[in-house]
Short mmCIF file of C-alpha atoms in Angstrom, two decimals:
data_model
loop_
_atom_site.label_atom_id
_atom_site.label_comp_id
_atom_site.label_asym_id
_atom_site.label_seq_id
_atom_site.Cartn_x
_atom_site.Cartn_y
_atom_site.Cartn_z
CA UNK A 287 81.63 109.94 118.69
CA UNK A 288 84.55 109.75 121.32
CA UNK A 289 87.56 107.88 121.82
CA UNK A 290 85.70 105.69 124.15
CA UNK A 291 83.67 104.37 121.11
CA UNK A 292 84.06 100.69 120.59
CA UNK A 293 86.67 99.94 118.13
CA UNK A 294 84.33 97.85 116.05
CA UNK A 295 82.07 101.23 115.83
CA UNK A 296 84.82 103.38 114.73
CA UNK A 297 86.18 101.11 112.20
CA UNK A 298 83.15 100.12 110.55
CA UNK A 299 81.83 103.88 110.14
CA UNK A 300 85.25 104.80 109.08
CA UNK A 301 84.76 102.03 105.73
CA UNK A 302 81.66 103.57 105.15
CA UNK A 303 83.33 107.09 104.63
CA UNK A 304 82.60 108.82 107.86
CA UNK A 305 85.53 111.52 108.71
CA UNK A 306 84.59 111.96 112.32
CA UNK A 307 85.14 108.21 112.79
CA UNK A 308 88.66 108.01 111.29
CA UNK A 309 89.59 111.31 113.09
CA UNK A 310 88.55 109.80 116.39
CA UNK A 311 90.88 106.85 115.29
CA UNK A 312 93.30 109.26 114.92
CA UNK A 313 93.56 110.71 118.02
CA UNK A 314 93.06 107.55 119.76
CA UNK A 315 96.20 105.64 118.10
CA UNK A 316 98.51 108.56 116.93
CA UNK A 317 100.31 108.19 120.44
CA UNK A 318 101.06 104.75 119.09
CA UNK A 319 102.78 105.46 115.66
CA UNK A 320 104.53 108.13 117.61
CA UNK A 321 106.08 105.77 119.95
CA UNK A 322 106.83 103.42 117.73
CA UNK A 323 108.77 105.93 115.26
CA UNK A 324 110.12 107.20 118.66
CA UNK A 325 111.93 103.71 119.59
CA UNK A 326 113.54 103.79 116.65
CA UNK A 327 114.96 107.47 116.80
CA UNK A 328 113.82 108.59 113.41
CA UNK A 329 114.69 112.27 113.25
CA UNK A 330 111.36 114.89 113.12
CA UNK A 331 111.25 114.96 109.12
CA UNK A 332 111.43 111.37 108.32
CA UNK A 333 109.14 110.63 111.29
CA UNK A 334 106.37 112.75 110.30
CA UNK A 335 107.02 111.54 106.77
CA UNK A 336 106.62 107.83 108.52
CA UNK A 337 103.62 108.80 110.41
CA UNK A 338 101.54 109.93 107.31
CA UNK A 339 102.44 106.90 105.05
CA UNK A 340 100.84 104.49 107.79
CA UNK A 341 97.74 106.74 107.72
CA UNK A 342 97.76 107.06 104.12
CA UNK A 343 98.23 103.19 103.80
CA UNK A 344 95.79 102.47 106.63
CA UNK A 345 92.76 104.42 104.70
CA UNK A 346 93.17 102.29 101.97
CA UNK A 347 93.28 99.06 104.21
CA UNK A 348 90.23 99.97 106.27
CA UNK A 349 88.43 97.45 104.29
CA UNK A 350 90.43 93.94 104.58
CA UNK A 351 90.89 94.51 108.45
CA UNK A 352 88.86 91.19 109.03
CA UNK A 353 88.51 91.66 112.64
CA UNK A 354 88.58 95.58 113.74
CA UNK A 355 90.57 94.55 117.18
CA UNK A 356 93.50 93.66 114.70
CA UNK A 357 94.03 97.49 114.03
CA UNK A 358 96.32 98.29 116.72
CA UNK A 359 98.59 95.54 115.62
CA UNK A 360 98.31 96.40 112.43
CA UNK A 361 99.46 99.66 112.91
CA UNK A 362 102.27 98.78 115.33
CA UNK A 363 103.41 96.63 112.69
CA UNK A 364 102.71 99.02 109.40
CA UNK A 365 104.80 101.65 111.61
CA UNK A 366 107.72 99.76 112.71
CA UNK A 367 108.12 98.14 108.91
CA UNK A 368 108.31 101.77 107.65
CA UNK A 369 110.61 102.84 110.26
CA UNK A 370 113.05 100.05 109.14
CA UNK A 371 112.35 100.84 105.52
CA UNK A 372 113.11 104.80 105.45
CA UNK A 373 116.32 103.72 108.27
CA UNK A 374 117.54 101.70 105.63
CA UNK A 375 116.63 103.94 102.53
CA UNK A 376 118.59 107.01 104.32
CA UNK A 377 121.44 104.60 105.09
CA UNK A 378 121.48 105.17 108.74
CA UNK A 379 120.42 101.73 109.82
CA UNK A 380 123.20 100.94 112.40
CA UNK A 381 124.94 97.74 112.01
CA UNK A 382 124.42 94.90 113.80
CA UNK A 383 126.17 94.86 117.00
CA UNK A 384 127.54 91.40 117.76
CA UNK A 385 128.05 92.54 121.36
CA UNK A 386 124.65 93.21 121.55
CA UNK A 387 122.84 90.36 123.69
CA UNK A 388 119.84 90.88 122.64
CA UNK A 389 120.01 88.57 119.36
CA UNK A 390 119.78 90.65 116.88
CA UNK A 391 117.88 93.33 115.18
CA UNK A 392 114.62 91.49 115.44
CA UNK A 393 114.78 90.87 118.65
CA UNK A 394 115.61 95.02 119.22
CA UNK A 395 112.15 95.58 117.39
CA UNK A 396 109.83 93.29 119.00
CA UNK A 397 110.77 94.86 122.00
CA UNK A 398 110.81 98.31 120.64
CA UNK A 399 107.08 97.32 119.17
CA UNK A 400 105.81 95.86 122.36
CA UNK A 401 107.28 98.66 125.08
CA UNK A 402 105.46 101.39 122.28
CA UNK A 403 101.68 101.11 123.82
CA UNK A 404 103.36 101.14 127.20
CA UNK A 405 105.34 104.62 126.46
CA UNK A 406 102.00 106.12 124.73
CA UNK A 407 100.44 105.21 128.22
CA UNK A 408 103.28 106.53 130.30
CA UNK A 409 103.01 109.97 128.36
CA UNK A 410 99.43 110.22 128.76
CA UNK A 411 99.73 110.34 132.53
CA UNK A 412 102.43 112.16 132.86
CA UNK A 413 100.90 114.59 130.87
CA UNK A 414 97.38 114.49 132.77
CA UNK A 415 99.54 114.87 135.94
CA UNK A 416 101.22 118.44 134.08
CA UNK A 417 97.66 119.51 133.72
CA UNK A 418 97.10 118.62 137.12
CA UNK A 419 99.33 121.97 138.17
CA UNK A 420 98.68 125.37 138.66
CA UNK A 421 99.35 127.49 135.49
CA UNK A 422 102.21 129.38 136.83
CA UNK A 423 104.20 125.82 137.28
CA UNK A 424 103.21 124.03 134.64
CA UNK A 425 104.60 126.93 132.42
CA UNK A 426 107.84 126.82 134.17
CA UNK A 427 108.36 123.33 133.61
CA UNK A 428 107.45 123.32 129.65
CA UNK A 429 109.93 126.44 129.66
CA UNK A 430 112.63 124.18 131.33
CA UNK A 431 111.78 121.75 129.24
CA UNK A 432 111.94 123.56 125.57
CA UNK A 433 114.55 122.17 122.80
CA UNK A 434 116.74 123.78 122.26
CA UNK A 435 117.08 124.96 125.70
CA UNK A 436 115.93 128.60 127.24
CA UNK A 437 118.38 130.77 129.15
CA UNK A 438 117.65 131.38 132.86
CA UNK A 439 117.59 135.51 132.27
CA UNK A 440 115.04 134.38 129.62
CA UNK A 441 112.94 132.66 131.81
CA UNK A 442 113.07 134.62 134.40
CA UNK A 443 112.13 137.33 132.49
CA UNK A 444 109.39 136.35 130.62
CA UNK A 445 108.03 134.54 134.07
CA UNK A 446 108.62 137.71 136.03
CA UNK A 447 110.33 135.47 138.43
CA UNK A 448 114.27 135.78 140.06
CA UNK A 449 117.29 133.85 138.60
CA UNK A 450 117.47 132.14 141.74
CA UNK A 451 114.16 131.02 142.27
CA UNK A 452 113.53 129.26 139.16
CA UNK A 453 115.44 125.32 140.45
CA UNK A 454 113.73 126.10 143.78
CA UNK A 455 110.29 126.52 142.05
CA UNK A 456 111.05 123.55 139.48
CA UNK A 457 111.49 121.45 143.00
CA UNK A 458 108.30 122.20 144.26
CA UNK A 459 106.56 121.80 141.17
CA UNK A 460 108.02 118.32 139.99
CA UNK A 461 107.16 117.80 143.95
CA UNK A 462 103.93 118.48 143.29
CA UNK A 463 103.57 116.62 139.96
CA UNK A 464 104.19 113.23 141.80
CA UNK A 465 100.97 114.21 144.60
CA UNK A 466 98.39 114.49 141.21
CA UNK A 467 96.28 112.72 141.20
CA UNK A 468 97.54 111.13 137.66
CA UNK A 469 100.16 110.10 139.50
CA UNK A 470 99.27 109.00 142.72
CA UNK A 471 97.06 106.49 140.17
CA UNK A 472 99.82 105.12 138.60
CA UNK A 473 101.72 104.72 141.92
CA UNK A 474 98.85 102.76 143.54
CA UNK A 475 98.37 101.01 140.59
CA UNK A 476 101.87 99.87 139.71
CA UNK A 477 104.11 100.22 142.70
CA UNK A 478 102.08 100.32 145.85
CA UNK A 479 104.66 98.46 147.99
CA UNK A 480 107.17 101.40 147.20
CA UNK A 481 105.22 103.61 149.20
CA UNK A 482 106.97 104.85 152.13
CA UNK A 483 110.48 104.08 151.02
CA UNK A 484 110.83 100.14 150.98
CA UNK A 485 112.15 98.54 147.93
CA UNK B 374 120.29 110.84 138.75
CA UNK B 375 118.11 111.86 141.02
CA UNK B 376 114.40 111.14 141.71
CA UNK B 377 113.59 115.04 140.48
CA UNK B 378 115.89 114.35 137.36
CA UNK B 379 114.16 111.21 136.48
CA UNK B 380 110.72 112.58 136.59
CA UNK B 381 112.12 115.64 134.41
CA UNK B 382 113.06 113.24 131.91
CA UNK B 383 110.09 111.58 131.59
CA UNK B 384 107.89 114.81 131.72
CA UNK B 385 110.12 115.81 128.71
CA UNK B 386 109.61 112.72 126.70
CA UNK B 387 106.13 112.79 127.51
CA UNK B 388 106.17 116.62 126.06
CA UNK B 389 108.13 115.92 123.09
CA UNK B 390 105.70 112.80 122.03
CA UNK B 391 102.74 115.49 122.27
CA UNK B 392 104.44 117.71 120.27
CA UNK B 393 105.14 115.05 117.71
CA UNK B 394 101.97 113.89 117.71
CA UNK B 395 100.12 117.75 117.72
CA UNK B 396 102.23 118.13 114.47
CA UNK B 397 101.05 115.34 112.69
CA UNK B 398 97.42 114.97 113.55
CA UNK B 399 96.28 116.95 111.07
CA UNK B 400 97.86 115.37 108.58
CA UNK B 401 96.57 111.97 109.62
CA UNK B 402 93.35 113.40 109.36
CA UNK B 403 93.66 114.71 105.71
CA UNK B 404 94.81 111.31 104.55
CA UNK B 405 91.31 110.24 105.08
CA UNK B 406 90.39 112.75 101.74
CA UNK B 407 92.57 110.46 99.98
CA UNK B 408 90.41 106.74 100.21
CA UNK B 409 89.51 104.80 96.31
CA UNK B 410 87.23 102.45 97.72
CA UNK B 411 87.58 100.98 94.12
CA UNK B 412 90.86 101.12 92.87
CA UNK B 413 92.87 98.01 92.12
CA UNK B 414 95.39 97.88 94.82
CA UNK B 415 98.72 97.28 94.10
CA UNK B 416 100.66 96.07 96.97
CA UNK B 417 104.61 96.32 97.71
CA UNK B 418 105.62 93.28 96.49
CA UNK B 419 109.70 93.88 96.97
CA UNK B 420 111.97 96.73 98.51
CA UNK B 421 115.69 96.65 98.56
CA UNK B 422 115.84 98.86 101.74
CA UNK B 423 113.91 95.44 103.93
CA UNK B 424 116.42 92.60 102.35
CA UNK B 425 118.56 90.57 104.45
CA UNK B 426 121.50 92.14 104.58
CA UNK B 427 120.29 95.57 104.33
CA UNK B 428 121.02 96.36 107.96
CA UNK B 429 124.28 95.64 108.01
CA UNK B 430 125.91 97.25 104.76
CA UNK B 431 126.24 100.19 103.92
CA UNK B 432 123.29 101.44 101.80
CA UNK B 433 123.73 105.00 100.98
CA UNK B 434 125.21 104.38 97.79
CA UNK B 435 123.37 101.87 96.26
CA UNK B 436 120.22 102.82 94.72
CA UNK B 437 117.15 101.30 96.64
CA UNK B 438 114.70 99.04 94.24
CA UNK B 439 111.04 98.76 94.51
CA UNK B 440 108.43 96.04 92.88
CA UNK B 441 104.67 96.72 93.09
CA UNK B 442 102.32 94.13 91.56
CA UNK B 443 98.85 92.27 92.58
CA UNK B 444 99.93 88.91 93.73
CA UNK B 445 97.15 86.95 93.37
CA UNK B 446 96.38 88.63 89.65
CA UNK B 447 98.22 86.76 86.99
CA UNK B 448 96.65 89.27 84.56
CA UNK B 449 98.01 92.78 86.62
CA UNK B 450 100.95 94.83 85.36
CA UNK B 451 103.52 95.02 88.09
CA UNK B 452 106.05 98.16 88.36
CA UNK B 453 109.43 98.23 89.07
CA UNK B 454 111.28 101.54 90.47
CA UNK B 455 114.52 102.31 91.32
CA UNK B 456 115.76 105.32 93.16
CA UNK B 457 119.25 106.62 93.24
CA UNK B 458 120.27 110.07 94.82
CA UNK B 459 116.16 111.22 94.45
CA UNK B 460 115.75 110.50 90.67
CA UNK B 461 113.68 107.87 89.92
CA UNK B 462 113.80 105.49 86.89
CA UNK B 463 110.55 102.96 86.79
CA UNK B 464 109.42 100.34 84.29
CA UNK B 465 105.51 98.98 83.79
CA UNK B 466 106.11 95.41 82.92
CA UNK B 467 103.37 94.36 81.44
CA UNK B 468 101.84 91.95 78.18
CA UNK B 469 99.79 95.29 77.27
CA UNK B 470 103.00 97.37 77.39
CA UNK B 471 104.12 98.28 73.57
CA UNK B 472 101.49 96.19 72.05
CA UNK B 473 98.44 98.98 72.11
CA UNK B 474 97.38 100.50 68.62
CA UNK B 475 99.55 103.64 67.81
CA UNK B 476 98.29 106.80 69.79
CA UNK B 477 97.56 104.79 72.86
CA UNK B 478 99.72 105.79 76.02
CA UNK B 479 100.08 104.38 79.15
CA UNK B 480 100.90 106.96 81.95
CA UNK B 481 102.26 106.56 85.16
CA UNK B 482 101.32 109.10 87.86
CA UNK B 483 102.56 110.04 90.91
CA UNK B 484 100.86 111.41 93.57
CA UNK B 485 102.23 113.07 97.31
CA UNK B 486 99.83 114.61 99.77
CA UNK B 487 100.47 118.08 99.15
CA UNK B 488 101.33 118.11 95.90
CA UNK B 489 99.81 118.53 92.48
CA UNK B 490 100.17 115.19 90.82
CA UNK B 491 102.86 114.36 88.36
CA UNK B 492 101.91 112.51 85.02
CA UNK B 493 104.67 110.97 83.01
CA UNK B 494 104.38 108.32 79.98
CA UNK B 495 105.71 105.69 79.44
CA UNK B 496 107.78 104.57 76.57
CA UNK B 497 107.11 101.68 74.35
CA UNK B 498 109.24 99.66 76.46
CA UNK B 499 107.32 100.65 79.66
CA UNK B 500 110.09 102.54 80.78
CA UNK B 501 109.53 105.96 82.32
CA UNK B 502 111.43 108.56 85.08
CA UNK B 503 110.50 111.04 87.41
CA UNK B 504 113.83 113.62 87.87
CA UNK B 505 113.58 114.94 91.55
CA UNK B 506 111.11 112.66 93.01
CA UNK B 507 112.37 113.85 96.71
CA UNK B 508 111.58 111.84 100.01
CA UNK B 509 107.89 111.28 101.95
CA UNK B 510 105.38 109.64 101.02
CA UNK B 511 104.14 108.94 97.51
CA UNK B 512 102.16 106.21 95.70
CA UNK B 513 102.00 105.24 92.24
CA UNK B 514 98.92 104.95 89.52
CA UNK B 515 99.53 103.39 86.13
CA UNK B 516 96.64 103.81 83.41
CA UNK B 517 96.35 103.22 80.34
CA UNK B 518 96.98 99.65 78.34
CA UNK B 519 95.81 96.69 80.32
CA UNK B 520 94.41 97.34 83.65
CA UNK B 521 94.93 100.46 85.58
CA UNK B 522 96.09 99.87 89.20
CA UNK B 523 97.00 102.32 92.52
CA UNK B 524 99.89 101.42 94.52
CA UNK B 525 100.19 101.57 98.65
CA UNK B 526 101.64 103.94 99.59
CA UNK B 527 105.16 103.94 100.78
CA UNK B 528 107.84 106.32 102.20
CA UNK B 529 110.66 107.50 100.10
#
């Protein structure tokens, strides 16, 4: 079973107990919860904490999904609820901004519930693009790009590469990130009239 | 910002959202050794932390209220909880609370992915707490007098 499967498939040998099906729904809609939790900046504990109550709740809801297309709603929705919920609980729910055009906190989360699916998407190419590269620069890149940051001797050192080479080399290989083929496909597919410099 | 700084950004993001999502996959997976096809669902039926209002005072302080019942079983116990600074005082409400023959207990237990589970009982007045509860997620299941019944599971 793979994450092409039909959603109907999935869900229906999921309710019958199968654990291959729900982990295949796992994989397939984890990037979703995650972006969900991400738009509304939950820090790492309270996120994962988020992410496991929607699975927890969703294994006992397998069975009243009526229609088994509703699940990705369902779990936008599930997520964004318990974001809100453990925001509040914590006490770190901003107040309302009256500056804010937007018109209000529900209007913030529709959006931040609707542009979710689209960052999950976003991720997943950039990340097929990463994979795209030779080893050397894709490890330079996830070094450049650790949290907290790494020192420059440290890189260096543990890439066997100069100081001074390493925002040459990070050039060439974000250079060579956008001619992947992951992201030549988005380009084409999104913003082929950008091609060749006109807006 | 420039065009490389941009893309850096994003690559980043994109990195950090796999390394979210790496961290919690096996737990997602787990919570599948945790389905009751037949337990009697009891569903959120109230939370403080989602009133009107709640988004625009100051929270911290007060404690955060909970109500779990079946809504479309007159018959169903609900439970009430309320949380303040992690200790948690609940209360089965219930026509079977207090009235059972002497020697018969209702318990409520509480249950975390994780965890061993933690029995309590309640007193004749339904009334029970759980000192330390903590944060994450945790459900609820009464038993005893009446009918038993499984909360969802919510985030604390």
């Amino acid at each position: 079973m793979t994450v092409t499967e039909p959603l109907s498939t999935l869900v229906s040998a999921a309710r019958k107990g199968d654990q291959h099906a729900w982990d295949t729904l796992v994989d397939r809609f984890l990037p979703l919860v995650g972006a969900v939790v991400r738009g509304h900046r939950l820090g790492a504990a309270d996120g994962d904490d988020v992410s496991q109550t929607v699975w927890l709740r969703l294994v006992e809801h397998l069975d009243d999904l009526r229609e088994p297309a509703a699940l990705p709603g369902w779990i936008r929705t599930t997520t964004r609820h318990e974001c809100l919920r453990v925001l509040a609980a914590r006490g770190r729910m901003r107040p309302t901004d009256p500056q804010d055009e937007a018109g209000g906190l529900d209007a913030v989360e529709e959006d931040v519930a609707e542009t979710a699916l689209l960052a999950a998407e976003r991720h997943a190419v950039l990340l097929a693009a990463l994979a795209e590269l030779p080893e050397a620069r894709r490890d330079l890149l996830l070094l450049l790009l650790e949290d907290p940051p790494v020192a420059y001797e440290e890189i260096s050192r543990r890439l066997g590469i100069p100081i001074g080479s390493i925002g040459p080399t990070r050039a060439r290989a974000l250079d060579q990130l956008r001619r992947t083929s992951a992201l030549r496909g988005l380009a084409a597919g999104d913003a082929a009239p950008a091609e060749g410099g006109a807006r | 910002m420039s065009e490389d700084d941009e893309l850096f950004a994003a690559l980043g993001e994109a990195v950090a959202a796999r390394a979210d999502d790496d961290r919690r996959r096996a737990a997602a997976k787990a919570a599948f050794t945790w389905r009751t096809v037949d337990a009697e669902l009891a569903e959120l039926l109230h939370d403080s932390a989602l009133d009107a209002g709640a988004a625009v005072r100051s929270v911290a302080a007060a404690p955060r209220t909970l109500s779990f019942g079946r809504r479309h079983d007159q018959d169903s116990v609900t439970l009430e909880l309320e949380i303040t600074d992690g200790d948690l005082l609940g209360q089965v409400i219930g026509e079977a609370i207090g009235t059972t023959q002497p020697g018969a207990t209702t318990t409520v237990t509480v249950q975390r992915p994780g965890d061993a589970d933690v029995e309590v009982a309640v007193d004749a007045g339904g009334f029970f707490t759980v000192p330390g509860v903590g944060t994450g997620p945790v459900r609820f299941r009464v038993q005893g007098a009446g009918a038993g019944m499984t909360t969802d599971w919510i985030t604390l």
